[in-house]
């Protein structure tokens, strides 16, 4: 499994991690097995959030006795992101995850609380040893400019954003901004939201052809394409051990320049949207 730095001077994290949105809505035993199979295969970067229902509780069971192997991330809701509320939310997530620290803690999206208050809470949590770093999710380049003014250089570890073959808006401004400032980009919903390209479509046929030529699956090829850029990591979700193993194998797949060009043509990024797409 390839790794990439999480932030300008942060630790290495697996380029393919494990997302956990809706993880609590299926079979709990299967979800735990999927997470554990993923960890065994090198997907030690696990992402969750207080918004994800009981996902933190499922993760706690899956990682028991293995915390030191992991890069563990959770998120605070904007409605809780006051200075005191951020600290309380983090402590609640730590309790649910049965751990004493997070490797990174994110503001889930911008809300009504001043960024300065949330950043002050993050700094306080770092000083207390409860988080090792902090970042954001669903921030456009203009939001990142404002955050940089508040926090100063070298503080923002990552920006977690929507990114998949059919939604490449972040390539216009967000990825270039993050690469200039040493901020990791974490792609959530890297297969789309129930709309992964069908092999019967023109673009899907290109994806299928590359997968067959490389003895890989279309989803592995998609993950390899998204993580081709030096700043980008991805966090697909798997609901079964077999899907987890499939996702993990993408961490060692490197596409050729020709294959990347073919996918770029089949799935054009399109014009820059007025606002950042998000789920």
PDB file of C-alpha atoms in Angstrom:
ATOM      1  CA  UNK A   1       0.000   0.000   0.000  1.00  0.00           C
ATOM      2  CA  UNK A   2       1.403   3.376  -1.001  1.00  0.00           C
ATOM      3  CA  UNK A   3       1.384   6.166   1.572  1.00  0.00           C
ATOM      4  CA  UNK A   4       1.357   9.951   1.297  1.00  0.00           C
ATOM      5  CA  UNK A   5       2.048  12.729   3.797  1.00  0.00           C
ATOM      6  CA  UNK A   6      -1.010  14.045   5.599  1.00  0.00           C
ATOM      7  CA  UNK A   7      -0.281  17.744   5.551  1.00  0.00           C
ATOM      8  CA  UNK A   8       2.920  19.699   5.011  1.00  0.00           C
ATOM      9  CA  UNK A   9       4.879  18.026   7.786  1.00  0.00           C
ATOM     10  CA  UNK A  10       2.395  15.380   8.871  1.00  0.00           C
ATOM     11  CA  UNK A  11       2.802  11.625   9.146  1.00  0.00           C
ATOM     12  CA  UNK A  12       2.262   9.213   6.258  1.00  0.00           C
ATOM     13  CA  UNK A  13      -1.236   7.824   5.706  1.00  0.00           C
ATOM     14  CA  UNK A  14      -2.373   5.042   3.391  1.00  0.00           C
ATOM     15  CA  UNK A  15      -3.280   6.489  -0.002  1.00  0.00           C
ATOM     16  CA  UNK A  16      -6.439   4.355   0.048  1.00  0.00           C
ATOM     17  CA  UNK A  17      -8.260   4.649   3.346  1.00  0.00           C
ATOM     18  CA  UNK A  18     -11.632   3.524   4.645  1.00  0.00           C
ATOM     19  CA  UNK A  19     -14.724   5.709   4.689  1.00  0.00           C
ATOM     20  CA  UNK A  20     -17.522   4.898   7.120  1.00  0.00           C
ATOM     21  CA  UNK A  21     -20.566   6.959   6.095  1.00  0.00           C
ATOM     22  CA  UNK A  22     -23.666   4.702   6.423  1.00  0.00           C
ATOM     23  CA  UNK A  23     -21.451   1.963   7.894  1.00  0.00           C
ATOM     24  CA  UNK A  24     -23.848   1.538  10.809  1.00  0.00           C
ATOM     25  CA  UNK A  25     -26.863   0.908   8.581  1.00  0.00           C
ATOM     26  CA  UNK A  26     -25.915  -2.564   7.366  1.00  0.00           C
ATOM     27  CA  UNK A  27     -24.872  -5.781   9.059  1.00  0.00           C
ATOM     28  CA  UNK A  28     -22.635  -4.866  11.991  1.00  0.00           C
ATOM     29  CA  UNK A  29     -20.576  -8.052  11.901  1.00  0.00           C
ATOM     30  CA  UNK A  30     -19.885  -7.638   8.191  1.00  0.00           C
ATOM     31  CA  UNK A  31     -18.927  -3.977   8.699  1.00  0.00           C
ATOM     32  CA  UNK A  32     -16.443  -4.890  11.432  1.00  0.00           C
ATOM     33  CA  UNK A  33     -14.970  -7.665   9.285  1.00  0.00           C
ATOM     34  CA  UNK A  34     -14.640  -5.271   6.337  1.00  0.00           C
ATOM     35  CA  UNK A  35     -12.763  -2.716   8.423  1.00  0.00           C
ATOM     36  CA  UNK A  36     -10.458  -5.359   9.845  1.00  0.00           C
ATOM     37  CA  UNK A  37      -9.778  -6.860   6.408  1.00  0.00           C
ATOM     38  CA  UNK A  38      -8.980  -3.375   5.153  1.00  0.00           C
ATOM     39  CA  UNK A  39      -6.541  -2.749   7.986  1.00  0.00           C
ATOM     40  CA  UNK A  40      -4.871  -6.099   7.315  1.00  0.00           C
ATOM     41  CA  UNK A  41      -4.477  -5.052   3.666  1.00  0.00           C
ATOM     42  CA  UNK A  42      -2.824  -1.759   4.592  1.00  0.00           C
ATOM     43  CA  UNK A  43      -5.822   0.620   4.626  1.00  0.00           C
ATOM     44  CA  UNK A  44      -4.900   1.968   8.039  1.00  0.00           C
ATOM     45  CA  UNK A  45      -6.354   5.444   7.345  1.00  0.00           C
ATOM     46  CA  UNK A  46      -9.903   5.315   8.764  1.00  0.00           C
ATOM     47  CA  UNK A  47     -12.295   8.245   8.433  1.00  0.00           C
ATOM     48  CA  UNK A  48     -15.467   8.850  10.395  1.00  0.00           C
ATOM     49  CA  UNK A  49     -17.548  11.682  11.888  1.00  0.00           C
ATOM     50  CA  UNK A  50     -19.937  12.408  14.707  1.00  0.00           C
ATOM     51  CA  UNK A  51     -22.613  12.825  12.014  1.00  0.00           C
ATOM     52  CA  UNK A  52     -22.242   9.205  10.897  1.00  0.00           C
ATOM     53  CA  UNK A  53     -24.649   7.730  13.420  1.00  0.00           C
ATOM     54  CA  UNK A  54     -23.114   4.772  15.244  1.00  0.00           C
ATOM     55  CA  UNK A  55     -20.150   4.409  12.867  1.00  0.00           C
ATOM     56  CA  UNK A  56     -17.732   5.453  15.616  1.00  0.00           C
ATOM     57  CA  UNK A  57     -19.044   2.623  17.805  1.00  0.00           C
ATOM     58  CA  UNK A  58     -18.605   0.083  15.008  1.00  0.00           C
ATOM     59  CA  UNK A  59     -15.056   1.322  14.426  1.00  0.00           C
ATOM     60  CA  UNK A  60     -14.260   1.016  18.125  1.00  0.00           C
ATOM     61  CA  UNK A  61     -15.084  -2.694  17.992  1.00  0.00           C
ATOM     62  CA  UNK A  62     -13.127  -3.185  14.758  1.00  0.00           C
ATOM     63  CA  UNK A  63      -9.926  -1.521  15.951  1.00  0.00           C
ATOM     64  CA  UNK A  64      -9.763  -2.901  19.486  1.00  0.00           C
ATOM     65  CA  UNK A  65      -6.138  -3.671  20.283  1.00  0.00           C
ATOM     66  CA  UNK A  66      -4.879  -2.130  17.016  1.00  0.00           C
ATOM     67  CA  UNK A  67      -5.053   1.609  17.640  1.00  0.00           C
ATOM     68  CA  UNK A  68      -1.320   2.202  17.215  1.00  0.00           C
ATOM     69  CA  UNK A  69      -1.452   0.844  13.647  1.00  0.00           C
ATOM     70  CA  UNK A  70      -3.990   3.435  12.523  1.00  0.00           C
ATOM     71  CA  UNK A  71      -4.392   6.955  11.215  1.00  0.00           C
ATOM     72  CA  UNK A  72      -7.788   7.795  12.709  1.00  0.00           C
ATOM     73  CA  UNK A  73      -9.864  10.801  11.619  1.00  0.00           C
ATOM     74  CA  UNK A  74     -13.203  12.172  12.822  1.00  0.00           C
ATOM     75  CA  UNK A  75     -15.178  15.382  12.290  1.00  0.00           C
ATOM     76  CA  UNK A  76     -17.118  17.962  14.250  1.00  0.00           C
ATOM     77  CA  UNK A  77     -20.473  19.202  12.959  1.00  0.00           C
ATOM     78  CA  UNK A  78     -20.653  22.922  12.170  1.00  0.00           C
ATOM     79  CA  UNK A  79     -23.486  23.270  14.699  1.00  0.00           C
ATOM     80  CA  UNK A  80     -21.076  22.093  17.412  1.00  0.00           C
ATOM     81  CA  UNK A  81     -18.031  24.029  16.196  1.00  0.00           C
ATOM     82  CA  UNK A  82     -17.861  26.781  18.802  1.00  0.00           C
ATOM     83  CA  UNK A  83     -14.679  26.761  20.879  1.00  0.00           C
ATOM     84  CA  UNK A  84     -16.253  24.886  23.787  1.00  0.00           C
ATOM     85  CA  UNK A  85     -18.533  22.825  21.549  1.00  0.00           C
ATOM     86  CA  UNK A  86     -15.635  21.583  19.405  1.00  0.00           C
ATOM     87  CA  UNK A  87     -13.769  20.346  22.456  1.00  0.00           C
ATOM     88  CA  UNK A  88     -16.877  18.649  23.850  1.00  0.00           C
ATOM     89  CA  UNK A  89     -17.625  16.996  20.496  1.00  0.00           C
ATOM     90  CA  UNK A  90     -14.064  15.721  20.198  1.00  0.00           C
ATOM     91  CA  UNK A  91     -14.134  14.260  23.684  1.00  0.00           C
ATOM     92  CA  UNK A  92     -17.437  12.568  22.849  1.00  0.00           C
ATOM     93  CA  UNK A  93     -15.951  11.031  19.688  1.00  0.00           C
ATOM     94  CA  UNK A  94     -12.879   9.841  21.592  1.00  0.00           C
ATOM     95  CA  UNK A  95     -15.130   8.107  24.112  1.00  0.00           C
ATOM     96  CA  UNK A  96     -17.193   6.451  21.381  1.00  0.00           C
ATOM     97  CA  UNK A  97     -14.076   5.333  19.515  1.00  0.00           C
ATOM     98  CA  UNK A  98     -12.498   4.097  22.776  1.00  0.00           C
ATOM     99  CA  UNK A  99      -9.256   5.927  22.121  1.00  0.00           C
ATOM    100  CA  UNK A 100      -7.340   8.753  23.755  1.00  0.00           C
ATOM    101  CA  UNK A 101      -6.439  10.615  20.563  1.00  0.00           C
ATOM    102  CA  UNK A 102      -7.312  11.329  16.955  1.00  0.00           C
ATOM    103  CA  UNK A 103      -4.655  11.651  14.280  1.00  0.00           C
ATOM    104  CA  UNK A 104      -6.680  14.383  12.590  1.00  0.00           C
ATOM    105  CA  UNK A 105      -9.909  16.200  13.485  1.00  0.00           C
ATOM    106  CA  UNK A 106     -11.939  18.056  10.864  1.00  0.00           C
ATOM    107  CA  UNK A 107     -14.578  20.754  10.667  1.00  0.00           C
ATOM    108  CA  UNK A 108     -17.198  18.942   8.561  1.00  0.00           C
ATOM    109  CA  UNK A 109     -18.247  22.038   6.603  1.00  0.00           C
ATOM    110  CA  UNK A 110     -18.493  25.764   7.223  1.00  0.00           C
ATOM    111  CA  UNK A 111     -21.159  26.904   9.629  1.00  0.00           C
ATOM    112  CA  UNK A 112     -22.097  30.016  11.581  1.00  0.00           C
ATOM    113  CA  UNK A 113     -19.339  29.906  14.204  1.00  0.00           C
ATOM    114  CA  UNK A 114     -16.255  32.017  13.459  1.00  0.00           C
ATOM    115  CA  UNK A 115     -13.361  30.007  12.072  1.00  0.00           C
ATOM    116  CA  UNK A 116     -11.148  31.596  14.712  1.00  0.00           C
ATOM    117  CA  UNK A 117     -13.165  29.921  17.477  1.00  0.00           C
ATOM    118  CA  UNK A 118     -12.942  26.480  15.877  1.00  0.00           C
ATOM    119  CA  UNK A 119      -9.223  26.868  15.177  1.00  0.00           C
ATOM    120  CA  UNK A 120      -8.627  27.943  18.789  1.00  0.00           C
ATOM    121  CA  UNK A 121     -10.377  24.764  19.928  1.00  0.00           C
ATOM    122  CA  UNK A 122      -8.270  22.662  17.572  1.00  0.00           C
ATOM    123  CA  UNK A 123      -5.105  24.241  18.966  1.00  0.00           C
ATOM    124  CA  UNK A 124      -6.292  23.551  22.500  1.00  0.00           C
ATOM    125  CA  UNK A 125      -6.996  19.919  21.619  1.00  0.00           C
ATOM    126  CA  UNK A 126      -3.506  19.548  20.135  1.00  0.00           C
ATOM    127  CA  UNK A 127      -1.943  21.014  23.270  1.00  0.00           C
ATOM    128  CA  UNK A 128      -3.910  18.520  25.363  1.00  0.00           C
ATOM    129  CA  UNK A 129      -2.736  15.588  23.218  1.00  0.00           C
ATOM    130  CA  UNK A 130      -6.276  14.717  22.140  1.00  0.00           C
ATOM    131  CA  UNK A 131      -5.623  15.340  18.433  1.00  0.00           C
ATOM    132  CA  UNK A 132      -2.377  15.319  16.469  1.00  0.00           C
ATOM    133  CA  UNK A 133      -3.530  17.627  13.657  1.00  0.00           C
ATOM    134  CA  UNK A 134      -6.619  19.284  12.253  1.00  0.00           C
ATOM    135  CA  UNK A 135      -8.212  20.023   8.918  1.00  0.00           C
ATOM    136  CA  UNK A 136     -11.486  20.787   7.175  1.00  0.00           C
ATOM    137  CA  UNK A 137     -13.996  19.261   4.798  1.00  0.00           C
ATOM    138  CA  UNK A 138     -15.991  20.794   1.934  1.00  0.00           C
ATOM    139  CA  UNK A 139     -13.918  23.995   1.804  1.00  0.00           C
ATOM    140  CA  UNK A 140     -13.545  25.803  -1.515  1.00  0.00           C
ATOM    141  CA  UNK A 141     -10.389  27.757  -2.356  1.00  0.00           C
ATOM    142  CA  UNK A 142     -11.881  31.031  -1.072  1.00  0.00           C
ATOM    143  CA  UNK A 143     -12.754  29.366   2.248  1.00  0.00           C
ATOM    144  CA  UNK A 144      -9.226  28.016   2.466  1.00  0.00           C
ATOM    145  CA  UNK A 145      -7.811  31.507   1.909  1.00  0.00           C
ATOM    146  CA  UNK A 146      -9.841  32.786   4.835  1.00  0.00           C
ATOM    147  CA  UNK A 147      -8.855  29.843   7.003  1.00  0.00           C
ATOM    148  CA  UNK A 148      -5.180  30.373   6.198  1.00  0.00           C
ATOM    149  CA  UNK A 149      -5.444  33.997   7.310  1.00  0.00           C
ATOM    150  CA  UNK A 150      -6.936  32.825  10.611  1.00  0.00           C
ATOM    151  CA  UNK A 151      -4.687  29.846  11.328  1.00  0.00           C
ATOM    152  CA  UNK A 152      -1.388  30.748   9.700  1.00  0.00           C
ATOM    153  CA  UNK A 153       0.800  28.669   7.406  1.00  0.00           C
ATOM    154  CA  UNK A 154       1.468  25.006   8.022  1.00  0.00           C
ATOM    155  CA  UNK A 155      -1.514  24.359  10.288  1.00  0.00           C
ATOM    156  CA  UNK A 156      -4.128  22.899   7.895  1.00  0.00           C
ATOM    157  CA  UNK A 157      -3.490  19.179   7.471  1.00  0.00           C
ATOM    158  CA  UNK A 158      -6.174  18.336   4.912  1.00  0.00           C
ATOM    159  CA  UNK A 159      -9.293  19.282   3.030  1.00  0.00           C
ATOM    160  CA  UNK A 160     -11.759  16.433   2.510  1.00  0.00           C
ATOM    161  CA  UNK A 161     -13.895  16.973  -0.583  1.00  0.00           C
ATOM    162  CA  UNK A 162     -16.197  15.237  -3.051  1.00  0.00           C
ATOM    163  CA  UNK A 163     -14.139  13.759  -5.900  1.00  0.00           C
ATOM    164  CA  UNK A 164     -14.885  10.982  -8.363  1.00  0.00           C
ATOM    165  CA  UNK A 165     -14.579  10.332 -12.082  1.00  0.00           C
ATOM    166  CA  UNK A 166     -17.786  12.171 -12.900  1.00  0.00           C
ATOM    167  CA  UNK A 167     -17.207  15.029 -10.427  1.00  0.00           C
ATOM    168  CA  UNK A 168     -13.811  16.645 -10.897  1.00  0.00           C
ATOM    169  CA  UNK A 169     -14.602  20.224  -9.909  1.00  0.00           C
ATOM    170  CA  UNK A 170     -11.878  20.325  -7.252  1.00  0.00           C
ATOM    171  CA  UNK A 171      -9.223  20.100  -9.961  1.00  0.00           C
ATOM    172  CA  UNK A 172      -9.913  23.720 -10.964  1.00  0.00           C
ATOM    173  CA  UNK A 173      -8.915  25.514  -7.771  1.00  0.00           C
ATOM    174  CA  UNK A 174      -9.029  23.332  -4.657  1.00  0.00           C
ATOM    175  CA  UNK A 175      -6.310  20.835  -5.556  1.00  0.00           C
ATOM    176  CA  UNK A 176      -3.917  23.532  -6.860  1.00  0.00           C
ATOM    177  CA  UNK A 177      -4.475  25.552  -3.655  1.00  0.00           C
ATOM    178  CA  UNK A 178      -3.804  22.538  -1.463  1.00  0.00           C
ATOM    179  CA  UNK A 179      -0.685  21.574  -3.371  1.00  0.00           C
ATOM    180  CA  UNK A 180       0.693  25.115  -3.073  1.00  0.00           C
ATOM    181  CA  UNK A 181       0.184  25.081   0.679  1.00  0.00           C
ATOM    182  CA  UNK A 182       1.122  21.491   1.510  1.00  0.00           C
ATOM    183  CA  UNK A 183      -2.433  20.432   2.390  1.00  0.00           C
ATOM    184  CA  UNK A 184      -3.557  16.851   1.748  1.00  0.00           C
ATOM    185  CA  UNK A 185      -6.700  16.362  -0.345  1.00  0.00           C
ATOM    186  CA  UNK A 186      -8.929  13.492   0.774  1.00  0.00           C
ATOM    187  CA  UNK A 187     -11.486  12.310  -1.787  1.00  0.00           C
ATOM    188  CA  UNK A 188     -14.778  11.219  -0.263  1.00  0.00           C
ATOM    189  CA  UNK A 189     -17.414   9.218  -2.195  1.00  0.00           C
ATOM    190  CA  UNK A 190     -14.735   8.292  -4.778  1.00  0.00           C
ATOM    191  CA  UNK A 191     -17.174   5.993  -6.587  1.00  0.00           C
ATOM    192  CA  UNK A 192     -19.914   8.614  -6.707  1.00  0.00           C
ATOM    193  CA  UNK A 193     -23.180   8.298  -4.842  1.00  0.00           C
ATOM    194  CA  UNK A 194     -24.913   5.269  -6.358  1.00  0.00           C
ATOM    195  CA  UNK A 195     -23.884   6.381  -9.852  1.00  0.00           C
ATOM    196  CA  UNK A 196     -20.641   4.553 -10.661  1.00  0.00           C
ATOM    197  CA  UNK A 197     -20.092   4.498 -14.454  1.00  0.00           C
ATOM    198  CA  UNK A 198     -21.869   1.615 -16.170  1.00  0.00           C
ATOM    199  CA  UNK A 199     -19.781  -0.471 -18.589  1.00  0.00           C
ATOM    200  CA  UNK A 200     -22.616  -0.009 -21.085  1.00  0.00           C
ATOM    201  CA  UNK A 201     -21.935   3.743 -21.234  1.00  0.00           C
ATOM    202  CA  UNK A 202     -19.297   5.180 -23.551  1.00  0.00           C
ATOM    203  CA  UNK A 203     -17.084   6.428 -20.717  1.00  0.00           C
ATOM    204  CA  UNK A 204     -17.724   3.312 -18.653  1.00  0.00           C
ATOM    205  CA  UNK A 205     -16.548   1.163 -21.542  1.00  0.00           C
ATOM    206  CA  UNK A 206     -13.210   2.994 -21.533  1.00  0.00           C
ATOM    207  CA  UNK A 207     -12.894   2.362 -17.813  1.00  0.00           C
ATOM    208  CA  UNK A 208     -13.829  -1.304 -18.263  1.00  0.00           C
ATOM    209  CA  UNK A 209     -11.295  -1.733 -21.061  1.00  0.00           C
ATOM    210  CA  UNK A 210      -8.436  -0.373 -18.974  1.00  0.00           C
ATOM    211  CA  UNK A 211      -9.463  -2.548 -16.058  1.00  0.00           C
ATOM    212  CA  UNK A 212      -9.500  -5.677 -18.195  1.00  0.00           C
ATOM    213  CA  UNK A 213      -6.112  -4.859 -19.713  1.00  0.00           C
ATOM    214  CA  UNK A 214      -4.612  -4.371 -16.258  1.00  0.00           C
ATOM    215  CA  UNK A 215      -6.351  -7.408 -14.731  1.00  0.00           C
ATOM    216  CA  UNK A 216      -7.958  -5.014 -12.265  1.00  0.00           C
ATOM    217  CA  UNK A 217     -11.533  -3.973 -11.503  1.00  0.00           C
ATOM    218  CA  UNK A 218     -13.091  -0.715 -12.730  1.00  0.00           C
ATOM    219  CA  UNK A 219     -13.254   0.559  -9.154  1.00  0.00           C
ATOM    220  CA  UNK A 220      -9.556  -0.089  -8.639  1.00  0.00           C
ATOM    221  CA  UNK A 221      -8.783   1.830 -11.823  1.00  0.00           C
ATOM    222  CA  UNK A 222     -11.027   4.695 -10.685  1.00  0.00           C
ATOM    223  CA  UNK A 223      -9.203   4.931  -7.342  1.00  0.00           C
ATOM    224  CA  UNK A 224      -5.829   4.868  -9.066  1.00  0.00           C
ATOM    225  CA  UNK A 225      -6.902   7.704 -11.362  1.00  0.00           C
ATOM    226  CA  UNK A 226      -8.114   9.875  -8.482  1.00  0.00           C
ATOM    227  CA  UNK A 227      -4.934   9.360  -6.462  1.00  0.00           C
ATOM    228  CA  UNK A 228      -2.584  10.007  -9.407  1.00  0.00           C
ATOM    229  CA  UNK A 229      -1.921  13.486  -8.045  1.00  0.00           C
ATOM    230  CA  UNK A 230       0.684  13.775  -5.301  1.00  0.00           C
ATOM    231  CA  UNK A 231      -1.676  15.445  -2.825  1.00  0.00           C
ATOM    232  CA  UNK A 232      -4.731  13.174  -3.163  1.00  0.00           C
ATOM    233  CA  UNK A 233      -5.805  10.259  -0.961  1.00  0.00           C
ATOM    234  CA  UNK A 234      -9.182   8.487  -1.173  1.00  0.00           C
ATOM    235  CA  UNK A 235     -11.531   6.956   1.390  1.00  0.00           C
ATOM    236  CA  UNK A 236     -13.930   4.479  -0.261  1.00  0.00           C
ATOM    237  CA  UNK A 237     -16.361   2.613   1.957  1.00  0.00           C
ATOM    238  CA  UNK A 238     -16.656  -1.165   1.898  1.00  0.00           C
ATOM    239  CA  UNK A 239     -19.535  -3.127   3.378  1.00  0.00           C
ATOM    240  CA  UNK A 240     -17.865  -6.535   3.064  1.00  0.00           C
ATOM    241  CA  UNK A 241     -14.354  -7.955   3.505  1.00  0.00           C
ATOM    242  CA  UNK A 242     -14.225  -8.762  -0.221  1.00  0.00           C
ATOM    243  CA  UNK A 243     -14.932  -5.154  -1.178  1.00  0.00           C
ATOM    244  CA  UNK A 244     -12.332  -3.951   1.317  1.00  0.00           C
ATOM    245  CA  UNK A 245      -9.693  -6.189  -0.239  1.00  0.00           C
ATOM    246  CA  UNK A 246     -10.664  -4.939  -3.705  1.00  0.00           C
ATOM    247  CA  UNK A 247     -10.295  -1.313  -2.624  1.00  0.00           C
ATOM    248  CA  UNK A 248      -6.951  -1.960  -0.954  1.00  0.00           C
ATOM    249  CA  UNK A 249      -5.455  -3.470  -4.095  1.00  0.00           C
ATOM    250  CA  UNK A 250      -5.836  -0.092  -5.800  1.00  0.00           C
ATOM    251  CA  UNK A 251      -3.149   1.237  -3.479  1.00  0.00           C
ATOM    252  CA  UNK A 252      -0.504  -0.537  -5.526  1.00  0.00           C
ATOM    253  CA  UNK A 253      -1.927   0.172  -8.998  1.00  0.00           C
ATOM    254  CA  UNK A 254      -0.187   2.865 -11.052  1.00  0.00           C
ATOM    255  CA  UNK A 255      -1.746   3.778 -14.379  1.00  0.00           C
ATOM    256  CA  UNK A 256       0.312   4.689 -17.437  1.00  0.00           C
ATOM    257  CA  UNK A 257       0.283   8.154 -18.981  1.00  0.00           C
ATOM    258  CA  UNK A 258      -1.764   6.766 -21.857  1.00  0.00           C
ATOM    259  CA  UNK A 259      -4.348   5.237 -19.535  1.00  0.00           C
ATOM    260  CA  UNK A 260      -4.616   8.459 -17.544  1.00  0.00           C
ATOM    261  CA  UNK A 261      -5.091  10.441 -20.762  1.00  0.00           C
ATOM    262  CA  UNK A 262      -7.821   8.062 -21.937  1.00  0.00           C
ATOM    263  CA  UNK A 263      -9.707   8.422 -18.640  1.00  0.00           C
ATOM    264  CA  UNK A 264      -9.240  12.186 -18.662  1.00  0.00           C
ATOM    265  CA  UNK A 265     -10.857  12.314 -22.100  1.00  0.00           C
ATOM    266  CA  UNK A 266     -13.652   9.888 -21.195  1.00  0.00           C
ATOM    267  CA  UNK A 267     -14.490  11.734 -17.966  1.00  0.00           C
ATOM    268  CA  UNK A 268     -13.753  15.430 -18.667  1.00  0.00           C
ATOM    269  CA  UNK A 269     -13.602  17.693 -15.637  1.00  0.00           C
ATOM    270  CA  UNK A 270     -15.916  20.260 -17.217  1.00  0.00           C
ATOM    271  CA  UNK A 271     -16.125  23.984 -16.393  1.00  0.00           C
ATOM    272  CA  UNK A 272     -15.523  25.357 -12.910  1.00  0.00           C
ATOM    273  CA  UNK A 273     -18.854  25.455 -11.015  1.00  0.00           C
ATOM    274  CA  UNK A 274     -20.044  28.508  -9.107  1.00  0.00           C
ATOM    275  CA  UNK A 275     -19.927  26.621  -5.817  1.00  0.00           C
ATOM    276  CA  UNK A 276     -18.084  23.561  -4.573  1.00  0.00           C
ATOM    277  CA  UNK A 277     -20.097  20.339  -5.048  1.00  0.00           C
ATOM    278  CA  UNK A 278     -20.677  18.379  -1.843  1.00  0.00           C
ATOM    279  CA  UNK A 279     -22.859  15.611  -0.428  1.00  0.00           C
TER     280      UNK A 279
END
